[in-house]
Amino acid sequence: MTVEVLYFAWVRERIGLPRERVSTQAETVAGLIAELVAREERYAMAFADLSSLRVALDQDLADFDSPLAGVREVAFFPPMTGG
Amino acid sequence: MTVEVLYFAWVRERIGLPRERVSTQAETVAGLIAELVAREERYAMAFADLSSLRVALDQDLADFDSPLAGVREVAFFPPMTGG
Amino acid sequence: MRLAVQTEPFDLGAESVAFAAGAAGAGAVVTFTGIVRDNGGTLSAMEIEHYPGMTERAIAAIMEEARSRWALVDALVIHRHGRLAGGEMIMMVATAAPHRADAFAAAEFLMDYLKSRAPFWKKELGPEGATWVAAKDEDEAALRRW
Amino acid sequence: MRLAVQTEPFDLGAESVAFAAGAAGAGAVVTFTGIVRDNGGTLSAMEIEHYPGMTERAIAAIMEEARSRWALVDALVIHRHGRLAGGEMIMMVATAAPHRADAFAAAEFLMDYLKSRAPFWKKELGPEGATWVAAKDEDEAALRRW
């Protein structure tokens, strides 16, 4: 399947892209992260500490073990600092 | 001694006066109230239920057993409803 | 810190903007505005009586207390008295602090104290006549949390 | 209920007055305004990034949740993104309710959720460079009281 992957804040800066289309075999968010980390050092750096990352699937907050089936948009970002 | 006695809200309406000068022998607020109640029915009505009354001495909230010595202004009123 | 006890209306917009602009170093500004409720026209007006002199003393003391408890940059209290129509603004409080928790806590504290410890008395003037507003047990209870 | 996510400044005065005037039946209006702190000029600017689409969804969900929990007459959220100078207003929340406890609680709830659950990220641009603002443990803890 193909998903649109979005990066925000320092995740975007480390990876050097705001978004990209990704072909993946992964069944979960964690599987997708493993594929990305295997690609290049900048991905490994961005995903080094999952406790400081959040993920949204189709614009709803989700967990790293959430399934990817049917998902079109995956976003990775640090904890929010709004308000 | 002589004190200025002020009445507010329904206390003022029951007694029919916003303020008056009162000569008193009383040593406490309770003593002053007893003298006023003995005067006329409208005072007795106004002071019938002390639990629904508050008193201020020289513009600071006080108790019914507070001493009157040195006080110039005594005010009686129902619980406040500001804000 | 500024406090005003007045019969005239106040301009919530101008007061809010001036307060926020003057609060140097603040990251958080909270305002509270009290309005004469007009539920389907049953309340036509309100008459607010106060105790001149003591009112200002009591509010100043409440504001000093708030300043001693929280890291406030500034605070403002405006309270009207006299006759007010349904929908009119009765009073406002504003607090400014570096962080939101202090601004919120101080504004709620000021409101709880103004409700039960500042010498104002409200009389509702409805279609069936005038009634003094009774103090609520919950307002007295609200003071106990501080 | 209205929500706006925008780069443009907003007019706190005009927004506050329009909100209060439109809140029919309200006795209490609370506003919160967040300001870029400028402590002695050490913070020259702030850059706020957000997630278009999800931001609006998240804020709308937070506002619906507030309306389901408290007796609100109305609510408003305005949040800016992009580059903001020290002293500029970042965002505002307003709540209107018949009674003050609901208006205060809903405003604090909205702020707590906006801090940690709406997809905004703040970067401080100071004299020593740019730093992403770290989420605070106390902001996460603040959510647990609701």
Short mmCIF file of C-alpha atoms in Angstrom, two decimals:
data_model
loop_
_atom_site.label_atom_id
_atom_site.label_comp_id
_atom_site.label_asym_id
_atom_site.label_seq_id
_atom_site.Cartn_x
_atom_site.Cartn_y
_atom_site.Cartn_z
CA MET A 1 0.00 0.00 0.00
CA THR A 2 0.96 3.65 -0.38
CA VAL A 3 0.56 6.23 2.38
CA GLU A 4 1.20 9.95 2.61
CA VAL A 5 3.65 10.50 5.47
CA LEU A 6 3.85 13.95 7.12
CA TYR A 7 6.54 15.28 9.47
CA PHE A 8 6.25 18.30 11.75
CA ALA A 9 8.53 20.44 13.93
CA TRP A 10 11.94 18.89 14.68
CA VAL A 11 10.91 15.59 13.07
CA ARG A 12 10.47 17.51 9.81
CA GLU A 13 13.80 19.28 10.34
CA ARG A 14 15.72 16.06 11.04
CA ILE A 15 14.27 14.21 8.07
CA GLY A 16 14.50 17.30 5.87
CA LEU A 17 11.06 16.89 4.33
CA PRO A 18 7.54 18.05 5.28
CA ARG A 19 5.88 15.08 3.56
CA GLU A 20 6.46 12.19 1.18
CA ARG A 21 4.58 9.29 -0.40
CA VAL A 22 5.75 5.98 0.99
CA SER A 23 5.15 2.46 -0.35
CA THR A 24 5.02 0.12 2.59
CA GLN A 25 4.44 -3.52 3.50
CA ALA A 26 4.01 -2.61 7.18
CA GLU A 27 0.88 -3.65 9.03
CA THR A 28 1.32 -1.22 11.92
CA VAL A 29 2.79 2.22 12.61
CA ALA A 30 5.73 0.51 14.33
CA GLY A 31 6.35 -1.55 11.17
CA LEU A 32 6.35 1.61 9.04
CA ILE A 33 8.83 3.27 11.42
CA ALA A 34 11.13 0.22 11.17
CA GLU A 35 11.09 0.50 7.38
CA LEU A 36 11.86 4.23 7.49
CA VAL A 37 14.65 3.82 10.06
CA ALA A 38 16.30 1.18 7.80
CA ARG A 39 16.41 3.66 4.92
CA GLU A 40 18.85 6.35 6.07
CA GLU A 41 20.58 7.82 9.09
CA ARG A 42 18.35 10.94 9.15
CA TYR A 43 15.28 8.72 9.66
CA ALA A 44 17.09 6.75 12.35
CA MET A 45 17.86 10.03 14.12
CA ALA A 46 14.30 11.29 13.87
CA PHE A 47 12.83 8.06 15.28
CA ALA A 48 15.58 7.37 17.86
CA ASP A 49 13.35 8.05 20.87
CA LEU A 50 9.74 7.04 20.34
CA SER A 51 8.74 8.30 23.78
CA SER A 52 9.24 11.86 22.46
CA LEU A 53 7.13 11.21 19.35
CA ARG A 54 3.43 11.20 18.62
CA VAL A 55 1.58 9.77 15.62
CA ALA A 56 -1.72 10.65 13.96
CA LEU A 57 -3.55 8.41 11.47
CA ASP A 58 -5.82 10.31 9.10
CA GLN A 59 -5.58 13.28 11.49
CA ASP A 60 -6.55 11.42 14.68
CA LEU A 61 -4.01 10.71 17.43
CA ALA A 62 -3.08 7.00 17.44
CA ASP A 63 -0.60 4.55 18.99
CA PHE A 64 2.54 3.00 17.53
CA ASP A 65 0.86 -0.40 17.46
CA SER A 66 -2.20 0.89 15.58
CA PRO A 67 -2.88 -0.97 12.29
CA LEU A 68 -2.24 0.85 9.01
CA ALA A 69 -4.97 -0.91 7.00
CA GLY A 70 -7.09 1.67 5.17
CA VAL A 71 -5.03 4.61 6.39
CA ARG A 72 -4.15 7.28 3.84
CA GLU A 73 -2.26 9.83 5.93
CA VAL A 74 0.30 9.15 8.68
CA ALA A 75 1.83 12.08 10.60
CA PHE A 76 4.80 12.03 12.99
CA PHE A 77 5.55 14.91 15.35
CA PRO A 78 6.77 15.79 18.86
CA PRO A 79 4.32 16.36 21.74
CA MET A 80 2.15 19.38 20.94
CA THR A 81 2.84 22.79 22.44
CA GLY A 82 -0.19 24.87 21.54
CA GLY A 83 -2.11 27.47 23.54
CA MET B 1 -20.86 56.98 73.21
CA THR B 2 -22.34 57.91 69.85
CA VAL B 3 -21.98 55.82 66.71
CA GLU B 4 -23.08 56.23 63.11
CA VAL B 5 -25.24 53.21 62.23
CA LEU B 6 -25.73 52.28 58.56
CA TYR B 7 -28.27 49.90 57.04
CA PHE B 8 -28.13 48.32 53.59
CA ALA B 9 -30.41 46.33 51.28
CA TRP B 10 -33.48 44.83 53.00
CA VAL B 11 -32.22 45.87 56.43
CA ARG B 12 -32.39 49.49 55.22
CA GLU B 13 -35.85 48.88 53.75
CA ARG B 14 -37.25 47.28 56.92
CA ILE B 15 -35.91 50.00 59.21
CA GLY B 16 -36.78 52.72 56.71
CA LEU B 17 -33.50 54.59 57.06
CA PRO B 18 -30.11 54.37 55.35
CA ARG B 19 -28.24 55.68 58.41
CA GLU B 20 -28.71 57.34 61.79
CA ARG B 21 -26.66 58.55 64.73
CA VAL B 22 -27.22 56.39 67.81
CA SER B 23 -26.31 57.07 71.43
CA THR B 24 -25.54 53.78 73.10
CA GLN B 25 -24.40 52.24 76.35
CA ALA B 26 -23.69 48.93 74.67
CA GLU B 27 -20.26 47.33 74.94
CA THR B 28 -20.69 44.95 71.99
CA VAL B 29 -22.52 44.78 68.68
CA ALA B 30 -25.00 42.35 70.27
CA GLY B 31 -25.69 44.93 72.99
CA LEU B 32 -26.33 47.63 70.38
CA ILE B 33 -28.73 45.31 68.53
CA ALA B 34 -30.62 44.62 71.78
CA GLU B 35 -31.07 48.38 72.33
CA LEU B 36 -32.30 48.90 68.75
CA VAL B 37 -34.71 45.94 68.91
CA ALA B 38 -36.23 47.37 72.11
CA ARG B 39 -37.00 50.65 70.32
CA GLU B 40 -39.62 49.76 67.73
CA GLU B 41 -41.20 46.87 65.83
CA ARG B 42 -39.36 47.72 62.56
CA TYR B 43 -36.02 47.22 64.29
CA ALA B 44 -37.23 43.96 65.82
CA MET B 45 -38.23 42.79 62.35
CA ALA B 46 -34.92 43.78 60.79
CA PHE B 47 -32.89 41.98 63.48
CA ALA B 48 -35.21 38.98 63.90
CA ASP B 49 -32.76 36.48 62.36
CA LEU B 50 -29.14 37.29 63.06
CA SER B 51 -27.93 34.34 60.98
CA SER B 52 -29.06 36.26 57.89
CA LEU B 53 -27.23 39.44 58.95
CA ARG B 54 -23.65 40.64 58.73
CA VAL B 55 -21.99 43.52 60.56
CA ALA B 56 -19.04 45.76 59.73
CA LEU B 57 -17.23 47.97 62.23
CA ASP B 58 -15.48 50.95 60.65
CA GLN B 59 -15.83 49.18 57.29
CA ASP B 60 -14.29 45.87 58.29
CA LEU B 61 -16.40 42.71 58.70
CA ALA B 62 -16.83 41.83 62.38
CA ASP B 63 -18.76 39.50 64.69
CA PHE B 64 -21.81 40.18 66.82
CA ASP B 65 -19.75 39.81 69.97
CA SER B 66 -17.12 42.30 68.80
CA PRO B 67 -16.56 45.23 71.24
CA LEU B 68 -17.80 48.69 70.25
CA ALA B 69 -15.09 50.65 72.09
CA GLY B 70 -13.56 53.22 69.75
CA VAL B 71 -15.83 52.34 66.84
CA ARG B 72 -17.31 55.24 64.86
CA GLU B 73 -19.30 53.45 62.16
CA VAL B 74 -21.42 50.31 62.50
CA ALA B 75 -23.11 48.82 59.41
CA PHE B 76 -25.76 46.09 59.26
CA PHE B 77 -26.58 44.26 56.04
CA PRO B 78 -27.53 40.87 54.58
CA PRO B 79 -24.86 38.53 53.14
CA MET B 80 -23.22 40.20 50.16
CA THR B 81 -24.19 39.33 46.61
CA GLY B 82 -21.58 41.04 44.44
CA GLY B 83 -19.82 39.89 41.32
CA MET C 1 -3.47 47.19 39.79
CA ARG C 2 -6.59 49.28 39.30
CA LEU C 3 -10.07 49.13 40.80
CA ALA C 4 -13.11 51.16 39.87
CA VAL C 5 -16.56 51.25 41.48
CA GLN C 6 -18.88 53.21 39.24
CA THR C 7 -22.42 53.60 37.89
CA GLU C 8 -21.27 54.19 34.28
CA PRO C 9 -20.93 51.33 31.79
CA PHE C 10 -17.38 50.22 31.03
CA ASP C 11 -15.94 49.28 27.65
CA LEU C 12 -14.97 45.59 27.89
CA GLY C 13 -13.08 45.76 24.59
CA ALA C 14 -11.01 48.83 25.40
CA GLU C 15 -10.37 47.66 28.98
CA SER C 16 -9.25 44.18 27.83
CA VAL C 17 -6.91 45.52 25.17
CA ALA C 18 -5.38 48.18 27.44
CA PHE C 19 -4.95 45.65 30.24
CA ALA C 20 -3.24 43.06 28.01
CA ALA C 21 -1.02 45.69 26.38
CA GLY C 22 0.07 47.06 29.76
CA ALA C 23 0.91 43.68 31.31
CA ALA C 24 4.62 43.55 30.41
CA GLY C 25 6.06 40.07 30.78
CA ALA C 26 2.66 38.37 30.92
CA GLY C 27 2.07 35.21 28.89
CA ALA C 28 -1.51 34.76 30.08
CA VAL C 29 -4.41 37.16 30.52
CA VAL C 30 -7.77 36.05 31.92
CA THR C 31 -10.89 38.20 32.00
CA PHE C 32 -14.22 37.54 33.64
CA THR C 33 -17.31 39.58 32.78
CA GLY C 34 -20.56 39.41 34.73
CA ILE C 35 -23.73 40.17 32.77
CA VAL C 36 -27.33 40.76 33.90
CA ARG C 37 -29.04 37.58 32.69
CA ASP C 38 -32.11 38.19 30.60
CA ASN C 39 -33.71 34.76 30.23
CA GLY C 40 -36.50 35.29 27.76
CA GLY C 41 -37.18 38.75 29.06
CA THR C 42 -38.25 37.67 32.56
CA LEU C 43 -35.65 39.91 34.19
CA SER C 44 -36.16 43.47 33.14
CA ALA C 45 -33.54 45.12 35.32
CA MET C 46 -31.28 44.87 38.33
CA GLU C 47 -30.53 47.41 41.06
CA ILE C 48 -27.15 47.11 42.76
CA GLU C 49 -26.60 48.79 46.12
CA HIS C 50 -23.18 49.09 47.72
CA TYR C 51 -21.41 50.52 50.76
CA PRO C 52 -19.28 53.43 49.53
CA GLY C 53 -15.87 53.42 51.15
CA MET C 54 -16.02 49.86 52.44
CA THR C 55 -16.48 48.57 48.88
CA GLU C 56 -13.18 50.05 47.71
CA ARG C 57 -11.41 48.91 50.90
CA ALA C 58 -12.73 45.36 50.56
CA ILE C 59 -11.84 45.06 46.87
CA ALA C 60 -8.35 46.52 47.42
CA ALA C 61 -7.78 43.97 50.22
CA ILE C 62 -8.98 41.11 47.98
CA MET C 63 -6.65 42.24 45.19
CA GLU C 64 -3.68 42.48 47.56
CA GLU C 65 -4.45 38.99 48.79
CA ALA C 66 -4.52 37.69 45.19
CA ARG C 67 -1.19 39.37 44.47
CA SER C 68 0.38 37.76 47.54
CA ARG C 69 -0.82 34.29 46.54
CA TRP C 70 -0.01 34.16 42.82
CA ALA C 71 2.70 35.45 40.51
CA LEU C 72 0.57 38.23 39.03
CA VAL C 73 1.87 40.89 36.68
CA ASP C 74 -1.32 42.95 37.03
CA ALA C 75 -4.97 42.80 38.07
CA LEU C 76 -8.06 44.88 37.39
CA VAL C 77 -11.52 45.03 38.98
CA ILE C 78 -14.38 47.19 37.68
CA HIS C 79 -17.77 46.87 39.41
CA ARG C 80 -20.88 48.89 38.65
CA HIS C 81 -23.73 49.82 40.98
CA GLY C 82 -27.11 51.45 40.43
CA ARG C 83 -29.73 50.34 37.92
CA LEU C 84 -28.75 47.93 35.12
CA ALA C 85 -30.93 46.53 32.33
CA GLY C 86 -30.96 42.88 31.20
CA GLY C 87 -27.90 42.12 29.08
CA GLU C 88 -25.82 44.95 30.58
CA MET C 89 -22.36 44.19 31.94
CA ILE C 90 -22.23 44.36 35.75
CA MET C 91 -18.53 43.97 36.38
CA MET C 92 -15.25 42.65 35.08
CA VAL C 93 -12.06 41.21 36.51
CA ALA C 94 -8.79 40.81 34.63
CA THR C 95 -5.58 39.09 35.71
CA ALA C 96 -2.21 38.82 33.98
CA ALA C 97 0.55 36.37 34.87
CA PRO C 98 3.56 34.72 33.25
CA HIS C 99 1.68 31.39 33.18
CA ARG C 100 -1.97 30.43 32.72
CA ALA C 101 -2.50 28.54 35.99
CA ASP C 102 -1.80 31.68 38.04
CA ALA C 103 -3.96 33.92 35.86
CA PHE C 104 -6.92 31.51 36.06
CA ALA C 105 -6.60 30.84 39.79
CA ALA C 106 -6.32 34.53 40.66
CA ALA C 107 -9.35 35.44 38.52
CA GLU C 108 -11.48 32.73 40.13
CA PHE C 109 -10.27 33.74 43.59
CA LEU C 110 -11.14 37.40 42.94
CA MET C 111 -14.61 36.40 41.70
CA ASP C 112 -15.30 34.13 44.67
CA TYR C 113 -14.34 36.91 47.08
CA LEU C 114 -16.21 39.64 45.21
CA LYS C 115 -19.35 37.45 45.30
CA SER C 116 -19.40 37.05 49.08
CA ARG C 117 -17.03 39.55 50.67
CA ALA C 118 -17.41 42.83 48.79
CA PRO C 119 -20.39 44.85 50.08
CA PHE C 120 -22.72 44.78 47.09
CA TRP C 121 -26.37 43.73 47.18
CA LYS C 122 -28.38 42.88 44.09
CA LYS C 123 -32.10 43.41 43.70
CA GLU C 124 -33.85 41.85 40.73
CA LEU C 125 -36.61 43.91 39.22
CA GLY C 126 -38.87 41.45 37.40
CA PRO C 127 -42.45 41.51 36.12
CA GLU C 128 -43.68 40.35 39.55
CA GLY C 129 -41.83 43.03 41.48
CA ALA C 130 -38.49 43.48 43.18
CA THR C 131 -36.59 40.75 45.04
CA TRP C 132 -33.29 40.92 46.86
CA VAL C 133 -30.99 38.22 45.50
CA ALA C 134 -30.26 35.69 48.25
CA ALA C 135 -26.66 34.70 48.91
CA LYS C 136 -26.04 31.15 47.73
CA ASP C 137 -24.60 28.41 49.90
CA GLU C 138 -22.43 27.40 46.93
CA ASP C 139 -20.84 30.86 46.88
CA GLU C 140 -19.90 30.56 50.53
CA ALA C 141 -18.63 27.04 49.86
CA ALA C 142 -16.54 28.32 46.93
CA LEU C 143 -14.51 30.46 49.35
CA ARG C 144 -13.37 27.42 51.28
CA ARG C 145 -11.21 26.09 48.47
CA TRP C 146 -8.72 28.97 48.76
CA MET D 1 -19.36 28.22 18.53
CA ARG D 2 -16.62 29.53 16.27
CA LEU D 3 -13.03 28.51 15.72
CA ALA D 4 -10.39 30.22 13.61
CA VAL D 5 -6.84 29.13 12.80
CA GLN D 6 -5.03 32.00 11.12
CA THR D 7 -1.77 33.85 10.63
CA GLU D 8 -3.35 37.32 10.97
CA PRO D 9 -3.57 39.12 14.31
CA PHE D 10 -6.99 39.18 15.95
CA ASP D 11 -8.66 42.08 17.75
CA LEU D 12 -9.08 40.99 21.38
CA GLY D 13 -11.34 43.97 22.14
CA ALA D 14 -13.70 43.51 19.20
CA GLU D 15 -13.78 39.72 19.64
CA SER D 16 -14.54 40.00 23.39
CA VAL D 17 -17.32 42.53 22.91
CA ALA D 18 -18.95 40.65 20.01
CA PHE D 19 -18.73 37.37 21.91
CA ALA D 20 -20.30 38.79 25.09
CA ALA D 21 -23.02 40.60 23.13
CA GLY D 22 -23.93 37.46 21.20
CA ALA D 23 -24.12 35.17 24.23
CA ALA D 24 -27.84 35.49 24.95
CA GLY D 25 -28.76 34.24 28.41
CA ALA D 26 -25.19 34.24 29.65
CA GLY D 27 -24.39 35.65 33.09
CA ALA D 28 -20.67 34.90 32.89
CA VAL D 29 -18.09 35.33 30.15
CA VAL D 30 -14.47 34.22 30.58
CA THR D 31 -11.68 34.98 28.13
CA PHE D 32 -8.13 33.70 28.06
CA THR D 33 -5.46 35.35 25.92
CA GLY D 34 -2.01 33.85 25.31
CA ILE D 35 0.79 36.33 24.65
CA VAL D 36 4.39 35.81 23.44
CA ARG D 37 6.35 36.59 26.59
CA ASP D 38 9.09 39.12 26.13
CA ASN D 39 11.09 38.99 29.33
CA GLY D 40 13.52 41.85 29.07
CA GLY D 41 13.88 41.37 25.34
CA THR D 42 15.42 37.87 25.52
CA LEU D 43 12.72 36.43 23.29
CA SER D 44 12.66 38.25 20.00
CA ALA D 45 10.07 36.13 18.20
CA MET D 46 8.19 32.85 18.03
CA GLU D 47 7.40 30.61 15.07
CA ILE D 48 4.29 28.46 15.37
CA GLU D 49 3.87 25.46 13.08
CA HIS D 50 0.64 23.51 12.83
CA TYR D 51 -0.99 20.61 10.99
CA PRO D 52 -3.59 22.10 8.65
CA GLY D 53 -6.76 20.05 8.69
CA MET D 54 -6.01 18.15 11.87
CA THR D 55 -5.76 21.42 13.83
CA GLU D 56 -9.33 22.39 13.00
CA ARG D 57 -10.59 18.84 13.64
CA ALA D 58 -8.84 18.63 17.01
CA ILE D 59 -10.08 22.05 18.17
CA ALA D 60 -13.64 21.33 17.04
CA ALA D 61 -13.56 18.04 18.97
CA ILE D 62 -12.23 19.80 22.08
CA MET D 63 -14.98 22.43 21.85
CA GLU D 64 -17.69 19.77 21.42
CA GLU D 65 -16.32 17.98 24.47
CA ALA D 66 -16.47 21.22 26.48
CA ARG D 67 -20.06 21.80 25.39
CA SER D 68 -21.05 18.29 26.46
CA ARG D 69 -19.52 18.73 29.91
CA TRP D 70 -20.70 22.21 30.91
CA ALA D 71 -23.80 24.36 30.45
CA LEU D 72 -22.23 26.64 27.84
CA VAL D 73 -24.11 29.26 25.89
CA ASP D 74 -21.21 29.76 23.49
CA ALA D 75 -17.48 29.21 23.00
CA LEU D 76 -14.78 30.70 20.79
CA VAL D 77 -11.22 29.65 19.93
CA ILE D 78 -8.83 31.72 17.80
CA HIS D 79 -5.27 30.42 17.36
CA ARG D 80 -2.56 31.97 15.23
CA HIS D 81 0.37 30.27 13.51
CA GLY D 82 3.43 31.58 11.67
CA ARG D 83 5.87 34.14 12.99
CA LEU D 84 4.94 36.26 16.04
CA ALA D 85 6.98 38.96 17.76
CA GLY D 86 7.37 39.31 21.54
CA GLY D 87 4.24 40.86 23.07
CA GLU D 88 1.98 39.68 20.24
CA MET D 89 -1.19 37.76 21.07
CA ILE D 90 -0.94 34.07 20.12
CA MET D 91 -4.45 32.89 20.76
CA MET D 92 -7.65 33.45 22.67
CA VAL D 93 -10.43 31.36 24.11
CA ALA D 94 -13.82 32.66 25.26
CA THR D 95 -16.62 30.85 27.06
CA ALA D 96 -20.11 32.02 28.03
CA ALA D 97 -22.39 30.30 30.53
CA PRO D 98 -25.32 31.15 32.80
CA HIS D 99 -23.03 30.79 35.85
CA ARG D 100 -19.36 31.53 36.48
CA ALA D 101 -18.23 28.06 37.57
CA ASP D 102 -19.11 26.59 34.15
CA ALA D 103 -17.52 29.45 32.21
CA PHE D 104 -14.25 29.18 34.18
CA ALA D 105 -14.08 25.38 34.07
CA ALA D 106 -14.77 25.22 30.33
CA ALA D 107 -12.14 27.89 29.58
CA GLU D 108 -9.50 26.06 31.63
CA PHE D 109 -10.44 22.75 30.04
CA LEU D 110 -10.14 24.22 26.55
CA MET D 111 -6.74 25.70 27.39
CA ASP D 112 -5.43 22.46 28.88
CA TYR D 113 -6.48 20.54 25.78
CA LEU D 114 -5.21 23.15 23.32
CA LYS D 115 -1.81 23.04 25.07
CA SER D 116 -1.31 19.30 24.66
CA ARG D 117 -3.81 17.94 22.13
CA ALA D 118 -4.08 20.47 19.32
CA PRO D 119 -1.28 20.01 16.74
CA PHE D 120 0.71 23.21 17.21
CA TRP D 121 4.47 23.38 17.79
CA LYS D 122 6.23 26.47 19.08
CA LYS D 123 9.78 27.44 18.22
CA GLU D 124 11.39 30.25 20.17
CA LEU D 125 13.69 32.49 18.18
CA GLY D 126 16.04 34.09 20.71
CA PRO D 127 19.40 35.82 20.53
CA GLU D 128 21.14 32.43 20.76
CA GLY D 129 19.18 30.82 17.98
CA ALA D 130 16.01 28.81 17.54
CA THR D 131 14.70 26.21 20.00
CA TRP D 132 11.61 24.04 19.82
CA VAL D 133 9.57 24.54 22.99
CA ALA D 134 9.49 21.27 24.96
CA ALA D 135 6.14 19.97 26.15
CA LYS D 136 5.86 20.33 29.92
CA ASP D 137 5.05 17.48 32.27
CA GLU D 138 2.75 19.87 34.13
CA ASP D 139 0.70 20.41 30.95
CA GLU D 140 0.20 16.67 30.57
CA ALA D 141 -0.65 16.46 34.28
CA ALA D 142 -3.19 19.29 33.89
CA LEU D 143 -5.22 17.08 31.53
CA ARG D 144 -5.72 14.44 34.19
CA ARG D 145 -7.99 16.61 36.31
CA TRP D 146 -10.78 16.56 33.70
#
